[in-house]
Structures are given as structure tokens and as C-alpha cells.
Coordinates of N, CA, C and O in Angstrom, one line a residue:
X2 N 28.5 -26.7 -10.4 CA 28.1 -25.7 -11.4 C 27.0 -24.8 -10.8 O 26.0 -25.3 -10.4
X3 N 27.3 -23.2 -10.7 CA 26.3 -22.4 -10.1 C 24.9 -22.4 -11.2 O 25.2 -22.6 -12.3
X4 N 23.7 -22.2 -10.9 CA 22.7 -22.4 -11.4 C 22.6 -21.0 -12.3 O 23.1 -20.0 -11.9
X5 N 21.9 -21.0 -13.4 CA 22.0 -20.1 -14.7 C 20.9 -19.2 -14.0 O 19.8 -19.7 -13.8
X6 N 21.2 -17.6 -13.4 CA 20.3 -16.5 -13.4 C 20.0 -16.0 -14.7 O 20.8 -15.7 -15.6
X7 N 18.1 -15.8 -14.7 CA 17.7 -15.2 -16.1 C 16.9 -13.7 -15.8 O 17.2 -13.0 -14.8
X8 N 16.3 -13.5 -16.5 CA 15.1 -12.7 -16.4 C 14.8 -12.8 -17.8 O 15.4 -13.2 -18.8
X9 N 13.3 -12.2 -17.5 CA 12.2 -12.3 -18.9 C 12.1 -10.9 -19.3 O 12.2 -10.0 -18.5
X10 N 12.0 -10.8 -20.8 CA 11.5 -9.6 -21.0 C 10.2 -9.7 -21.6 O 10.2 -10.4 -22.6
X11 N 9.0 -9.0 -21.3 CA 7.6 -9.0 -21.9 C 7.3 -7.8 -22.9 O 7.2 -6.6 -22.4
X12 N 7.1 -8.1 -23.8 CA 6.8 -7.0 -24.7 C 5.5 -7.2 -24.6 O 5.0 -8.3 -24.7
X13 N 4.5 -5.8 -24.3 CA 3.4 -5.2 -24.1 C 2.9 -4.3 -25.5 O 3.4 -3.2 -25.7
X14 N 2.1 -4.8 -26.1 CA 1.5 -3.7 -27.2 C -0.1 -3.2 -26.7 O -0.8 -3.8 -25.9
X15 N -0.4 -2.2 -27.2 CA -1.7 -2.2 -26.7 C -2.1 -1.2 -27.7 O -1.2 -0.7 -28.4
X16 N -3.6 -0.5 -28.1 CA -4.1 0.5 -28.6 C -5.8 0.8 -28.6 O -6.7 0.0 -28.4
X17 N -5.9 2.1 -28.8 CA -7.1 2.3 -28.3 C -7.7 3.4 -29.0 O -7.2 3.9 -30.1
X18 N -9.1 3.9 -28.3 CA -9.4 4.9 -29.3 C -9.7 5.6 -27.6 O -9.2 5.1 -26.5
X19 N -10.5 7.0 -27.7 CA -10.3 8.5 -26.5 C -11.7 7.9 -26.0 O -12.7 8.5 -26.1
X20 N -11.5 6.0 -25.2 CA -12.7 5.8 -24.2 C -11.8 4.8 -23.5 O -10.9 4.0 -23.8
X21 N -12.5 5.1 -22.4 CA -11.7 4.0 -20.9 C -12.0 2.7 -20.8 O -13.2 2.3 -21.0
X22 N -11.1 2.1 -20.6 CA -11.9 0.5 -20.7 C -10.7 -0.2 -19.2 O -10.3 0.4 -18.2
X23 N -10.5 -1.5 -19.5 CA -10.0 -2.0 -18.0 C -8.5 -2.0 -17.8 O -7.9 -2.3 -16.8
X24 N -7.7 -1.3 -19.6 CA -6.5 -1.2 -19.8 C -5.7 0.4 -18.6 O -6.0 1.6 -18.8
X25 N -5.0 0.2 -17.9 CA -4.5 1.5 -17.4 C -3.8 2.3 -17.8 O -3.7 3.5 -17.5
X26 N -3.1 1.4 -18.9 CA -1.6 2.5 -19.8 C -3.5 3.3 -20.6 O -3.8 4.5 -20.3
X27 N -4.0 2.9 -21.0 CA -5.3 3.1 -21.8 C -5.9 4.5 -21.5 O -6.0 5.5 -22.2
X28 N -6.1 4.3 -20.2 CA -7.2 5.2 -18.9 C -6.1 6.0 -18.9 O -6.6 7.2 -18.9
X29 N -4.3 6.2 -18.7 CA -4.1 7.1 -18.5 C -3.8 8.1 -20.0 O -3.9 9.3 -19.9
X30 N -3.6 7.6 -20.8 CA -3.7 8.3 -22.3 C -4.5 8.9 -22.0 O -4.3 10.1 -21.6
X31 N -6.0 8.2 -21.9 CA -7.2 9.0 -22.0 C -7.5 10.1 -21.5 O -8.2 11.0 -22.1
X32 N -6.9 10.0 -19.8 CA -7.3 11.3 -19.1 C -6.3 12.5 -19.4 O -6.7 13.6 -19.0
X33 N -5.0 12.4 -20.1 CA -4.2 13.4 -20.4 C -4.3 13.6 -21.9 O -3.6 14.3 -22.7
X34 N -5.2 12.9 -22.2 CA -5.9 13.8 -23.7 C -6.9 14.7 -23.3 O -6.8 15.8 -23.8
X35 N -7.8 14.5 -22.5 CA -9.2 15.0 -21.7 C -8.8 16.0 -21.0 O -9.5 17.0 -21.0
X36 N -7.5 16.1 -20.3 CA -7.4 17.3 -19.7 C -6.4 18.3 -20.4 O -6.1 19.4 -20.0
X37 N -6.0 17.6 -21.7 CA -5.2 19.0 -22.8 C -5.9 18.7 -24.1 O -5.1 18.6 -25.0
X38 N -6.8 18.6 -24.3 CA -7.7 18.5 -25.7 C -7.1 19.7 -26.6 O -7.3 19.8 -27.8
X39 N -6.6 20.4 -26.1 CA -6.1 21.5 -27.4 C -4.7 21.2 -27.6 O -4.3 21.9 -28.5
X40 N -3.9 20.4 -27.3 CA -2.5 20.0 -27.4 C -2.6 19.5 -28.6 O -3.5 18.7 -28.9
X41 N -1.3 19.8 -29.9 CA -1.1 19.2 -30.8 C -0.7 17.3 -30.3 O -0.4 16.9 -29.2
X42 N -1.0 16.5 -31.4 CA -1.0 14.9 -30.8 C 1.2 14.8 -30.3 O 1.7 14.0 -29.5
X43 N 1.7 15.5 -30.7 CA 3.1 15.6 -30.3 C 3.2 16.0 -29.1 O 3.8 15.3 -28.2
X44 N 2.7 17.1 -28.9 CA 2.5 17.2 -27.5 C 2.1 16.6 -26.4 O 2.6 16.6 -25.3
X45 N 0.8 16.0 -26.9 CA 0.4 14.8 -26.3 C 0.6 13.6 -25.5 O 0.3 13.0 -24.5
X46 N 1.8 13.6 -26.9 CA 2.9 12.5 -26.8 C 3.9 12.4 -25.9 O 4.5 11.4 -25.4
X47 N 4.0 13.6 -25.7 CA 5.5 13.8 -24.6 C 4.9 14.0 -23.3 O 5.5 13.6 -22.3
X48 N 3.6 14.6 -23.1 CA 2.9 14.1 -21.5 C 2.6 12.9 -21.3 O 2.8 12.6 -20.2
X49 N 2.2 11.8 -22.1 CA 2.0 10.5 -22.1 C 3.6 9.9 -21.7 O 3.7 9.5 -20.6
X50 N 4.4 9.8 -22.3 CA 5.6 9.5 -21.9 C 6.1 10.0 -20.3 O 6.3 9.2 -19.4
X51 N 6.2 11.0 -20.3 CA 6.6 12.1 -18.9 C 5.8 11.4 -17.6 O 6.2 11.3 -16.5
X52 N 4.9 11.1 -18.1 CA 3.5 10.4 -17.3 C 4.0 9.3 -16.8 O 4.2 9.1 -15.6
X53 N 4.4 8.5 -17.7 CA 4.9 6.9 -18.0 C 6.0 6.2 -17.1 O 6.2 5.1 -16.6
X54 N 6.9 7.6 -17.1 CA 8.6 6.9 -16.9 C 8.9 8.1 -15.9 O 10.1 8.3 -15.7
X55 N 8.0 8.9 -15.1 CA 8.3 10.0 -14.3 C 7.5 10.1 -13.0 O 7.9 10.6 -11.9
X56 N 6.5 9.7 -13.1 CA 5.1 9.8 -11.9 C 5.2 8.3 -11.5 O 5.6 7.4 -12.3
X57 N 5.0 8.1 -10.4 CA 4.2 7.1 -9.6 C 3.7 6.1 -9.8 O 4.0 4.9 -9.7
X58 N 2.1 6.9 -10.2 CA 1.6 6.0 -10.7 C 1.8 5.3 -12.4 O 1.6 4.1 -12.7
X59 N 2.3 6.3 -13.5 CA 3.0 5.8 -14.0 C 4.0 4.6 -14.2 O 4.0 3.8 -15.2
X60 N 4.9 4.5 -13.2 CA 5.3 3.5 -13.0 C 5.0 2.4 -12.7 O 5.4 1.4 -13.2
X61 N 3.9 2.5 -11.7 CA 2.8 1.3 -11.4 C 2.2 0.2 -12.1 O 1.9 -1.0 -11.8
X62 N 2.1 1.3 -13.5 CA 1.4 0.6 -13.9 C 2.1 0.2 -15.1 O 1.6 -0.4 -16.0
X63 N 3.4 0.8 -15.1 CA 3.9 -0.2 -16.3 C 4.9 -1.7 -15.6 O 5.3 -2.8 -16.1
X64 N 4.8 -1.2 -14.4 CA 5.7 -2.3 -13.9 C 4.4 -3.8 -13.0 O 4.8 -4.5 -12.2
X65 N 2.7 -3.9 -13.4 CA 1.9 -4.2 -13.3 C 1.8 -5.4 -14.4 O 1.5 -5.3 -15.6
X66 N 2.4 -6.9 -13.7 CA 2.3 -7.9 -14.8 C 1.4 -9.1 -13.8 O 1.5 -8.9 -12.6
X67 N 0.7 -10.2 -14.3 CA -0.2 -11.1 -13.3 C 1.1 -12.5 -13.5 O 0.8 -13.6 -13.2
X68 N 2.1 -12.3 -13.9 CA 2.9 -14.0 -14.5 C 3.7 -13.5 -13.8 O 3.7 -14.0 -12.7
X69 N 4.8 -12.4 -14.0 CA 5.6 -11.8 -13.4 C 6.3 -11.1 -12.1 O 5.8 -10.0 -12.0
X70 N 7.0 -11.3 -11.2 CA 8.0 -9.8 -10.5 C 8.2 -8.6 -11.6 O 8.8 -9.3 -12.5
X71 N 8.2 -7.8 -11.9 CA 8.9 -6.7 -12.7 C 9.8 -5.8 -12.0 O 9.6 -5.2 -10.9
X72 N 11.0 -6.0 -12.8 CA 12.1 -5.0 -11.7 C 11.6 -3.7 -12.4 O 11.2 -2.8 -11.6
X73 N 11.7 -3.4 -13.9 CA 11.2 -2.2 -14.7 C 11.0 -2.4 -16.1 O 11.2 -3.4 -16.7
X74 N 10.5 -1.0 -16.6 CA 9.9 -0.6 -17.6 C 10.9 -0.4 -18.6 O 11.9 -0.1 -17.9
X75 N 11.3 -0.4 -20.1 CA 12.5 -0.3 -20.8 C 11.4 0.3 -22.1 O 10.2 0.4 -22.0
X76 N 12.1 0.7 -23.3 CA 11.6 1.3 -24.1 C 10.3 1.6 -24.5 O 9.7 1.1 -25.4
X77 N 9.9 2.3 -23.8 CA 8.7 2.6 -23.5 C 8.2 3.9 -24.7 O 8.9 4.9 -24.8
X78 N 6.9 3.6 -25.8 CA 6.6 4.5 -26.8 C 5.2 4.3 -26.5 O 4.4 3.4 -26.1
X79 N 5.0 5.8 -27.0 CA 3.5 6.1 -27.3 C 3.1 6.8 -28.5 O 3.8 7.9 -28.7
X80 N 2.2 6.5 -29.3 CA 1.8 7.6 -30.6 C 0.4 7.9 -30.5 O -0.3 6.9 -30.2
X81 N -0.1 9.1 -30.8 CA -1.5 9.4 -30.4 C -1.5 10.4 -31.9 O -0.9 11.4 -32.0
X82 N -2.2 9.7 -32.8 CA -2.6 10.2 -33.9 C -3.8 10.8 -33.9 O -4.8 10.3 -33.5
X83 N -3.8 12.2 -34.4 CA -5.4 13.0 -34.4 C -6.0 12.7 -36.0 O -5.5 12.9 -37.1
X84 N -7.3 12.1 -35.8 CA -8.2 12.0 -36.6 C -9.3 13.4 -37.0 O -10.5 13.2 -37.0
X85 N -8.9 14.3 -37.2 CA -10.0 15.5 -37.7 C -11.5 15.5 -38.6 O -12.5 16.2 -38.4
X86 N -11.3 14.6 -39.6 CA -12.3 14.5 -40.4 C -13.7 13.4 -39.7 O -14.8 13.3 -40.3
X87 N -13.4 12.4 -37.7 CA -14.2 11.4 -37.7 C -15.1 13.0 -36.7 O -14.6 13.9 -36.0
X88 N -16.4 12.6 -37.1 CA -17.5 13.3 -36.4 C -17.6 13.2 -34.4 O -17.5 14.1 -33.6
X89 N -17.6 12.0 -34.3 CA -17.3 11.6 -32.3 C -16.3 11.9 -32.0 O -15.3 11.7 -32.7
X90 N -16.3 12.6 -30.6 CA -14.6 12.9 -30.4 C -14.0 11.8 -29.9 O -12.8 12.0 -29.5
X91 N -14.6 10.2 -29.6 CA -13.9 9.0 -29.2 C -13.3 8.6 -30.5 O -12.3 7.9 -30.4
X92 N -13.9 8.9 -31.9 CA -13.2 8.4 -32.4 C -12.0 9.1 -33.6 O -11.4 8.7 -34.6
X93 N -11.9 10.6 -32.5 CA -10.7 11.2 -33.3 C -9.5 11.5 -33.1 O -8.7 12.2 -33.6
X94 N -9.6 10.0 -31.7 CA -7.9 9.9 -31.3 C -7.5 8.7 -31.3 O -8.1 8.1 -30.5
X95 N -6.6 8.1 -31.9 CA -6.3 6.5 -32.0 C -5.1 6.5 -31.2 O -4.1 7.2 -31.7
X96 N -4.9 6.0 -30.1 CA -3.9 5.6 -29.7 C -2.7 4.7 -29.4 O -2.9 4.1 -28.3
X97 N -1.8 4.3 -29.8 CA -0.9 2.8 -30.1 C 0.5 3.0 -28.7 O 1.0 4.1 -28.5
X98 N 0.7 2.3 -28.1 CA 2.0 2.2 -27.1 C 2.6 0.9 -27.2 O 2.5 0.0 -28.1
X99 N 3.3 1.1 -26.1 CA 4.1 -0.5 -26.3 C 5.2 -0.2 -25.6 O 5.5 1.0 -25.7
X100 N 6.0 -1.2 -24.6 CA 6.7 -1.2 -23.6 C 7.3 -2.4 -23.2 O 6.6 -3.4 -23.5
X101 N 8.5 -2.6 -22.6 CA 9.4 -4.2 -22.3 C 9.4 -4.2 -21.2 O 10.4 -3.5 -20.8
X102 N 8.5 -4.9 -20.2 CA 9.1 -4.9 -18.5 C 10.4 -6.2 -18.4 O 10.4 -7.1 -19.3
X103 N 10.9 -6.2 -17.6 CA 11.7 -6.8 -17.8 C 11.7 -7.4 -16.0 O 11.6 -6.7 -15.0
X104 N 11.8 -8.7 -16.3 CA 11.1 -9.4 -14.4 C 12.3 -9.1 -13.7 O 13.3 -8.6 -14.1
X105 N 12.0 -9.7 -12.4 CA 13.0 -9.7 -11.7 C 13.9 -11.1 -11.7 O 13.2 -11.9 -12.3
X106 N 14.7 -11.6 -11.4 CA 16.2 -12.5 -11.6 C 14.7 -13.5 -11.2 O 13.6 -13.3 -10.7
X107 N 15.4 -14.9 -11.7 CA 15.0 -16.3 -11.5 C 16.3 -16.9 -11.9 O 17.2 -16.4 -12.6
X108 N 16.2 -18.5 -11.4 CA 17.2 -19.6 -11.4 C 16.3 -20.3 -12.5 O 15.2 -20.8 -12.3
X109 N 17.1 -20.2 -13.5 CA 16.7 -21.6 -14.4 C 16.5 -23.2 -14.2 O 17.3 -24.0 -14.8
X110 N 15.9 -23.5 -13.8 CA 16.1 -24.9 -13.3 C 16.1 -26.1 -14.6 O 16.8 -27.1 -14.4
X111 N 15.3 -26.1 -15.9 CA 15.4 -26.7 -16.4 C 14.1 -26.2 -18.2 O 12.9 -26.1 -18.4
X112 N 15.2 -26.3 -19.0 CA 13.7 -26.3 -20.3 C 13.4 -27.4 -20.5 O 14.1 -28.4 -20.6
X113 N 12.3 -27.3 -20.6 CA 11.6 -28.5 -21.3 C 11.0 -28.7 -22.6 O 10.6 -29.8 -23.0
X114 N 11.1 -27.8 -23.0 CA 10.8 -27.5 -24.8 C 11.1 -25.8 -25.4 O 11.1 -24.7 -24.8
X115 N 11.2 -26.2 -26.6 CA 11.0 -24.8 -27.0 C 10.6 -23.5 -26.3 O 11.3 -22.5 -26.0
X116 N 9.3 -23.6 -25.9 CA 8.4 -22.7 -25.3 C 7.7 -22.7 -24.0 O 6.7 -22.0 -23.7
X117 N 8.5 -24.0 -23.0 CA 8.2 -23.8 -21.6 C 9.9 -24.1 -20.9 O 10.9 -24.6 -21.3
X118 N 9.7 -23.7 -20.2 CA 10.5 -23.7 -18.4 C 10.5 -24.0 -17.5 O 9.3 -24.2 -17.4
X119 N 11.1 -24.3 -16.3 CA 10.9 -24.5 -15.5 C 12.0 -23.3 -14.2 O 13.0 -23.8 -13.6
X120 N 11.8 -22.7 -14.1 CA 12.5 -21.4 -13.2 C 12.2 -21.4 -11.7 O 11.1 -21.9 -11.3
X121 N 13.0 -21.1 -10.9 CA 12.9 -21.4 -9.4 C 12.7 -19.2 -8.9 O 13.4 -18.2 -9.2
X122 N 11.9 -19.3 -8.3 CA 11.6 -17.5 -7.8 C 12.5 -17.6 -6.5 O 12.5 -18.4 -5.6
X123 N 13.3 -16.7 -6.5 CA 13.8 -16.3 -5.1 C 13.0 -15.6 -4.0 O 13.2 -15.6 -2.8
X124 N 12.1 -15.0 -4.8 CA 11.0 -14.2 -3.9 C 9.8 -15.1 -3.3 O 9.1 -14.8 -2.2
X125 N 9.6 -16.1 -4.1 CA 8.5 -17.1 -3.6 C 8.5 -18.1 -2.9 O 7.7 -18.5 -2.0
X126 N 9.7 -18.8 -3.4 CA 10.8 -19.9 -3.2 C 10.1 -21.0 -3.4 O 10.3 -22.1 -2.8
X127 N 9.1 -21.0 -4.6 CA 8.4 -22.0 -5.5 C 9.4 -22.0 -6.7 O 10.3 -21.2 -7.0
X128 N 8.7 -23.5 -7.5 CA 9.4 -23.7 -8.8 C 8.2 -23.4 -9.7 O 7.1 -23.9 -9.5
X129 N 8.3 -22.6 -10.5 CA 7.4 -21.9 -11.7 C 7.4 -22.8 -12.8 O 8.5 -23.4 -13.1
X130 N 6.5 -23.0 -13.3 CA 6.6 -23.5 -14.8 C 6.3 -22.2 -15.8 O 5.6 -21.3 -15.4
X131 N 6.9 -22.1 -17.2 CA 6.6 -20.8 -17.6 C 6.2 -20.8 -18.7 O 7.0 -21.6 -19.3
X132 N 5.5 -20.4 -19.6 CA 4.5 -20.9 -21.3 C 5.7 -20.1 -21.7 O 6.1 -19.5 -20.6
X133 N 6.4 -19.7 -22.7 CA 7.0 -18.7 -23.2 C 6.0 -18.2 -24.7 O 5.9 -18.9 -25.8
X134 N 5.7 -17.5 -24.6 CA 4.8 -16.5 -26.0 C 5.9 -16.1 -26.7 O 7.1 -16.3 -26.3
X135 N 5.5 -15.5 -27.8 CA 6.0 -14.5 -28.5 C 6.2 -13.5 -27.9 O 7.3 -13.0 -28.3
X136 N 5.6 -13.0 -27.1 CA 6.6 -11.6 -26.3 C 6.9 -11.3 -25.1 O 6.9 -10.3 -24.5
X137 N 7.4 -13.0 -25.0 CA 8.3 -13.2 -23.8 C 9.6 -13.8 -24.2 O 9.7 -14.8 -24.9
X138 N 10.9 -12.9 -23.7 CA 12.5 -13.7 -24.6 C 13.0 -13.9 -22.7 O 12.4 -13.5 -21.7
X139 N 14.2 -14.7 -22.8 CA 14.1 -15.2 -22.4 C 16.0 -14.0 -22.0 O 16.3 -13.2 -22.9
X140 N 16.8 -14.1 -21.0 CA 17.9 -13.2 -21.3 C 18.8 -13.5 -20.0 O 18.4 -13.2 -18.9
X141 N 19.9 -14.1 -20.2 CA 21.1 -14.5 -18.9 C 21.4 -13.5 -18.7 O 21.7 -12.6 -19.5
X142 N 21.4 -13.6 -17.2 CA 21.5 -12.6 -16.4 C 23.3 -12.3 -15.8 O 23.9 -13.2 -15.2
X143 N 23.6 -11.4 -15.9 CA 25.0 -11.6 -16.0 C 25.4 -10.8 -14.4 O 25.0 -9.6 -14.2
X144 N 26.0 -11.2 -13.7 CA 26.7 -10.6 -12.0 C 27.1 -8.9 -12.7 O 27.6 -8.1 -11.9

């Protein structure tokens, strides 16, 4: 029997307000609010995306996991709501995203409960143990 190829999918939420902290999807919102401050938040929206799934570094950093290989980025959203009535301009942009990297192939070698694994990397050629979260599924990988 050939061994079951999978991959993971990680669902990433994140959100913020118009200040930098150690998040990158975060820092890059921020600096394409900073350099179009007069852009309706719609507009906003569609440089943050364009950003995301088009540039470089964009990519980088959505395909940027510490558990993972990431082959890519999949449904990738951003909403940047303008707050008018807050006095600080950090706090009159709230920002919400969210994104599914999806790893690269592994060999299932064995579950051991509900919410762990045991997966073999082709890239490492170690056997992984793996926690599964809530926004990690789990998806056979089909030739």
C-alpha cells in the first residue's frame, strides 16, 4: 500500500489598528495606509490585496509559517475600516485580514489522536509530530 500524501491548510487571522508591531501582513497594511492616507478604506483595500498576491515581498510573507513548508497563499482578504469620529490617527483605522497557506506534500505516517500526527517531510527527511489546532485541517493530497 503506497503511503497517504497530505498537506495542511493554516488559517491565519490577524487585526490591528494604523501602528507597527512584529506582525508583517500588519507593517505592510500600515505602510500602504501611510503612503495613501487620502484613499477611500476600499481603495485601500485593493492595494493591500494587490500588495499581498502580486509583489514579492508580499508573497513572502504570506507564505512565512515557523511549523510549516508553505507551497502558497489561498483566499487571501483584507478589510480596513475608517473610523472618523476617533481623535489619534492610530486609532482611526482598524484593520482585520485572514489568509490559508497551504504546506507543502508530507507522508502520513500515522495519527495518534484526534489532534496529533505523525507525518514524514520529504524536504527534511525527519518524522514530524504535529499538534493540530483549530486552524489547521488536515487535506489528501491527490496525484
Amino acid at each position: 500500500m503506497k503511503p497517504l500524501k497530505i498537506y495542511f491548510k493554516i488559517l491565519t487571522l490577524g487585526n490591528g489598528k494604523l501602528l507597527k508591531n512584529k506582525d508583517g501582513i500588519n507593517n505592510l497594511i500600515v505602510d500602504i495606509i501611510n503612503k495613501n492616507p487620502s484613499q477611500p478604506a476600499a481603495a485601500l483595500r485593493e492595494l493591500v490585496l494587490n500588495e499581498l498576491t502580486n509583489s514579492e515581498h508580499g508573497q513572502q510573507l504570506l507564505q512565512t509559517n515557523s511549523r510549516f513548508f508553505i507551497s502558497k497563499a489561498i483566499d487571501i482578504e483584507a478589510i480596513i475600516t475608517f473610523l472618523p469620529g476617533e481623535s489619534a490617527i492610530q486609532e482611526q483605522f482598524y484593520t482585520q485580514w485572514r489568509y490559508v497557506q497551504v504546506s507543502t506534500p508530507y507522508r502520513l505516517v500515522q495519527y495518534l489522536d484526534d489532534n496529533k500526527v505523525i507525518v514524514y517531510s520529504e524536504k527534511t527527511k525527519v518524522l514530524h509530530s504535529v499538534k493540530l489546532d483549530k486552524d489547521i485541517t488536515i487535506v489528501a493530497y491527490e496525484d
